[in-house]
Tab-separated table of C-alpha atoms in Angstrom:
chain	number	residue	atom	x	y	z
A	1	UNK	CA	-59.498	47.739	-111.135
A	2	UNK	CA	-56.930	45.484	-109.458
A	3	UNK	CA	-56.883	48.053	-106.781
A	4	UNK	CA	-60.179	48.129	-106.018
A	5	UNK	CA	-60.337	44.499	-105.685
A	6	UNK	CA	-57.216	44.035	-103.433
A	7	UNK	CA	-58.852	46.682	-101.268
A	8	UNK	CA	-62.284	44.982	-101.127
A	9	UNK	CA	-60.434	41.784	-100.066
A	10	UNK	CA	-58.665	43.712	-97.478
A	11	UNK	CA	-62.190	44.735	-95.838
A	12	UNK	CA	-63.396	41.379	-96.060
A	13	UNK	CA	-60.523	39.958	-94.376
A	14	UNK	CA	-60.895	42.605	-91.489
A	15	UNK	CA	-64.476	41.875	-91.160
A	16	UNK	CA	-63.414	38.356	-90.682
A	17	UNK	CA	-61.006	38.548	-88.196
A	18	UNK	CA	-63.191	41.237	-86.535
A	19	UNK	CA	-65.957	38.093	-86.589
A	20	UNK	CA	-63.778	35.234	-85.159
A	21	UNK	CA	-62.290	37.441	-82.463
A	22	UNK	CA	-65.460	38.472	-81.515
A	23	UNK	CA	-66.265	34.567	-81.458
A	24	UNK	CA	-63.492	34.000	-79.386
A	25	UNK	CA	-64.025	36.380	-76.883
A	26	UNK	CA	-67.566	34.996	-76.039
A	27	UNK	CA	-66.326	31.420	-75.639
A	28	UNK	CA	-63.628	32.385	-73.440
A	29	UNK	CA	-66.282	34.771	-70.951
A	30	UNK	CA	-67.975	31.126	-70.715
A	31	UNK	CA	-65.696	29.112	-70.247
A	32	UNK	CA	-64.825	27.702	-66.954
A	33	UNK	CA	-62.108	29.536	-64.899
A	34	UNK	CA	-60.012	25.782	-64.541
A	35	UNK	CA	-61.714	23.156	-66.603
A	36	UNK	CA	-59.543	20.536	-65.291
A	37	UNK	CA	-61.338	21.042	-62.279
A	38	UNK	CA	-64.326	19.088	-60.611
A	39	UNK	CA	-66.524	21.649	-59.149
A	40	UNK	CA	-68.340	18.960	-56.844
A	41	UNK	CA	-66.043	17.607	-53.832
A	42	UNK	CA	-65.421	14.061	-53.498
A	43	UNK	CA	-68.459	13.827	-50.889
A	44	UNK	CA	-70.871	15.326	-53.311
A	45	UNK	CA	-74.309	14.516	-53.150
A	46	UNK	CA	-74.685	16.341	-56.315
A	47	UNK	CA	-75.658	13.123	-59.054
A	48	UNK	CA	-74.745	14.492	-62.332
A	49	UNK	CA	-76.517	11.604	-63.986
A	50	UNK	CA	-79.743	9.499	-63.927
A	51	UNK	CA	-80.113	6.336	-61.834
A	52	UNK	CA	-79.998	4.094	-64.850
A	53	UNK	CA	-76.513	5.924	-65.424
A	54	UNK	CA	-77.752	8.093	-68.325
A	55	UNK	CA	-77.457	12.184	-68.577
A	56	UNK	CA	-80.109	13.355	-66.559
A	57	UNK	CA	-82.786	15.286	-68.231
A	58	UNK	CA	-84.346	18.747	-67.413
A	59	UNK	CA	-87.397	18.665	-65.571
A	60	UNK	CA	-90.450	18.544	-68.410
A	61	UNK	CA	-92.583	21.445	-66.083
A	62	UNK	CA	-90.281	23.159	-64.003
A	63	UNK	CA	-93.193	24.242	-61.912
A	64	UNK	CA	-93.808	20.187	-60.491
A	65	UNK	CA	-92.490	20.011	-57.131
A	66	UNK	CA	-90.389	16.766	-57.160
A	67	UNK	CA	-92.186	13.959	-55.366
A	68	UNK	CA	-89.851	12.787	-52.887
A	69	UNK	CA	-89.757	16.087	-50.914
A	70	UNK	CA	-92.590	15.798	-48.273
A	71	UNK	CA	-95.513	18.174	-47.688
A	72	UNK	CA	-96.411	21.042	-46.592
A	73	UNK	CA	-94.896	24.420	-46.431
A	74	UNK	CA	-91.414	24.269	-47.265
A	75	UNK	CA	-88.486	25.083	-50.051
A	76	UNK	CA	-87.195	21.906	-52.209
A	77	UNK	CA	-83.645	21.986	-53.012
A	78	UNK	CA	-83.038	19.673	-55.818
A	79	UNK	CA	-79.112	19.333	-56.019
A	80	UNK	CA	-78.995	17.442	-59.700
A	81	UNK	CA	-81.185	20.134	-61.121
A	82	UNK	CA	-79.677	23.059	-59.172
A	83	UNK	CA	-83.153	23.932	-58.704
A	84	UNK	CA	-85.458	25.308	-55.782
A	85	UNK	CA	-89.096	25.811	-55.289
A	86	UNK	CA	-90.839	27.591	-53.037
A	87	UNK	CA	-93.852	25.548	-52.120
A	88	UNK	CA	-96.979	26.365	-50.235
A	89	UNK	CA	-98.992	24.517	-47.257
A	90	UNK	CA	-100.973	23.028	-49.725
A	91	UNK	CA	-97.890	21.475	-51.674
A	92	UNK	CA	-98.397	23.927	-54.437
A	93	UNK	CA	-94.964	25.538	-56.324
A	94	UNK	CA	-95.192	29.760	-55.778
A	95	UNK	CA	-91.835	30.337	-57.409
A	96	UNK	CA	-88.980	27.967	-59.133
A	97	UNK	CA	-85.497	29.343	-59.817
A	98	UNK	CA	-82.146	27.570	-60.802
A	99	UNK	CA	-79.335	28.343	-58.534
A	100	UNK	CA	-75.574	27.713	-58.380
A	101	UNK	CA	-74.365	25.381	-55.806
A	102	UNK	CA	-71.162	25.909	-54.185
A	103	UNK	CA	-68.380	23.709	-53.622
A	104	UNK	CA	-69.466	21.414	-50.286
A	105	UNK	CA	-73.189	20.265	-50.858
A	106	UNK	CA	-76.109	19.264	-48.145
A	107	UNK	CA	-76.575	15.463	-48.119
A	108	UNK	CA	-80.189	15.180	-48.870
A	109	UNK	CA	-82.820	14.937	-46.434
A	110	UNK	CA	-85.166	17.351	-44.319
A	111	UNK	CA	-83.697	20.533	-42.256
A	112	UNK	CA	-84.708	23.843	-40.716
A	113	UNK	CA	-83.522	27.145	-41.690
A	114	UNK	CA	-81.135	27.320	-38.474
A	115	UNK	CA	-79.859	31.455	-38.887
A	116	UNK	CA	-80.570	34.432	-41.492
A	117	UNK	CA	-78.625	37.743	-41.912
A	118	UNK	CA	-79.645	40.078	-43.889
A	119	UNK	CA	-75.786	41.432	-45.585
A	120	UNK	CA	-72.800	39.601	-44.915
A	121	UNK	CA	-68.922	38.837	-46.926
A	122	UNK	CA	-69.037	35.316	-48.391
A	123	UNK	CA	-66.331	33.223	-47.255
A	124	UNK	CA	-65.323	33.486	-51.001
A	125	UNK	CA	-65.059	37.693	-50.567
A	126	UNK	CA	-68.080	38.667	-52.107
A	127	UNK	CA	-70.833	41.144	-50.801
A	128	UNK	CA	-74.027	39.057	-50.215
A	129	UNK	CA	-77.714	39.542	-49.037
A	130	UNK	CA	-80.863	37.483	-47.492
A	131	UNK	CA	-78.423	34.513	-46.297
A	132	UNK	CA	-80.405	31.592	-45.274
A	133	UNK	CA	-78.521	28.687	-43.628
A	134	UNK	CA	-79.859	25.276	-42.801
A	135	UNK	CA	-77.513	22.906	-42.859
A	136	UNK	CA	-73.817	21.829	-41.988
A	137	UNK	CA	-72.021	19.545	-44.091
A	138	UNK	CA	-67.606	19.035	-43.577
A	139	UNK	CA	-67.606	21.806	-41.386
A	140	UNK	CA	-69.071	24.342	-43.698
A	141	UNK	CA	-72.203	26.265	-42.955
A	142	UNK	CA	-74.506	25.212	-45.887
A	143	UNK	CA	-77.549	28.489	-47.290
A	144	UNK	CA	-78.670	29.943	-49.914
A	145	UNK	CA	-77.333	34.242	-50.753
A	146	UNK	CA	-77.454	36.322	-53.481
A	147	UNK	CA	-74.592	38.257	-54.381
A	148	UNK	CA	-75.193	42.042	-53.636
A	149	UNK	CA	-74.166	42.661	-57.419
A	150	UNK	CA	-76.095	40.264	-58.794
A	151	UNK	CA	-73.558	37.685	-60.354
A	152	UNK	CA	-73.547	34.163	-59.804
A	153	UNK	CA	-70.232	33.010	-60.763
A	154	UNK	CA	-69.469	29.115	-61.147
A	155	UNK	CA	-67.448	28.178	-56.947
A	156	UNK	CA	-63.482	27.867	-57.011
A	157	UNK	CA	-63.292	24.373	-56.454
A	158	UNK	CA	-59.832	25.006	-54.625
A	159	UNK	CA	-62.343	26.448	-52.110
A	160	UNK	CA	-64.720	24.458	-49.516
A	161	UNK	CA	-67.510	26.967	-49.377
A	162	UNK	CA	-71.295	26.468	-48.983
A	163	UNK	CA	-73.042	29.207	-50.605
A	164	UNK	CA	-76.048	28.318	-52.682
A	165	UNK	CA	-76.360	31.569	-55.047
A	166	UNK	CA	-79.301	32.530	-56.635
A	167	UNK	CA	-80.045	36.037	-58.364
A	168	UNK	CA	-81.555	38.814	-56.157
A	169	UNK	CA	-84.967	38.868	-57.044
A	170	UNK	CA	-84.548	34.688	-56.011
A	171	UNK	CA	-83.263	35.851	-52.981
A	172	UNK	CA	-85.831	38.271	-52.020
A	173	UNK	CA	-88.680	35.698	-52.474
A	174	UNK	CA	-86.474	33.074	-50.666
A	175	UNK	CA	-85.520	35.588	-47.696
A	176	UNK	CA	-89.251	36.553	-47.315
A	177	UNK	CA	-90.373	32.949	-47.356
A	178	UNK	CA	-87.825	30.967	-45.813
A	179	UNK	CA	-87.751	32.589	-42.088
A	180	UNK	CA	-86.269	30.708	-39.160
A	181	UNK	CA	-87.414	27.205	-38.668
A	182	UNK	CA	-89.307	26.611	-41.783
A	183	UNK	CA	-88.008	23.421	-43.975
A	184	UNK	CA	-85.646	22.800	-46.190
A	185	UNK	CA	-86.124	19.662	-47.942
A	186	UNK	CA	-82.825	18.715	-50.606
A	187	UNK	CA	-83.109	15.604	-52.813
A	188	UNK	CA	-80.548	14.601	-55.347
């Protein structure tokens, strides 16, 4: 009988192991790549908290446009939220998505989508599609992309780069919507 029992313990102990290992890897594939690191420069407009200094909190509807980003036609960039809508001439939201900013941000205010191309390399190597720049902030050429294989990694912050990713399907909307001189309104 003692045999049976040692060996019964000897499974459960495996399964164990097998568990917090398992546990382990997951937190380490989320985990950021340096956490020492700031992934805003010191110029960011990004605000990470809310004006009376407290954590900001998530939008209630993520379908309300925010209300200090004009009218009309145009795509809201919300930098806090990492947020963008698409929004119609009548100030109506067709499409929301969350989107990972890069490392050099857009100071907010309104702009004009200034260039498109429809497959480029990222200035951080990857393969993107349905690049739409509007802005230029430290020298960097600010737009949003989508990564041809669909990731959207967290930016090296040893790296000034301006690429606002998105996933593809994002990017398609965005890319049939945001054509050359329609706005771009950010807000913080």
């Amino acid at each position: 009988m003692a045999r049976s029992s040692s060996g019964f313990v000897a499974g459960l102990t495996a399964v164990a192991v097998a568990a917090v290992c398992f546990l382990a890897y997951q937190a380490s594939a989320n985990a950021p790549a340096n956490p020492s690191a700031d992934p805003r420069t010191p110029n960011s407009a990004a605000p990470s908290v809310s004006p009376s200094g407290g954590p900001r909190k998530p939008a209630e509807n993520p379908l309300v446009v925010p209300a200090d980003s004009g009218s009309g036609a145009r795509v809201v960039y919300a930098l806090a939220d990492r947020r963008v809508w698409l929004v119609d001439a009548k100030g109506k939201a067709t499409r929301t998505f969350t989107v990972m900013p890069s490392t050099v941000h857009p100071v907010p205010g309104a702009y004009s989508v200034t260039s498109r191309s429809g497959s480029v390399r990222g200035s951080d190597g990857v393969q993107i599609e349905h690049v739409v720049r509007f802005a230029t902030t430290q020298d960097v050429a600010i737009g949003f992309s989508a990564a041809v294989d669909g990731s959207t990694p967290a930016p090296d912050a040893s790296k000034k780069t301006g690429g606002i990713r998105m996933k593809r399907t994002d990017g398609d909307a965005l890319w049939t919507f945001a054509v050359i001189g329609a706005k771009v309104v950010v807000v913080a």
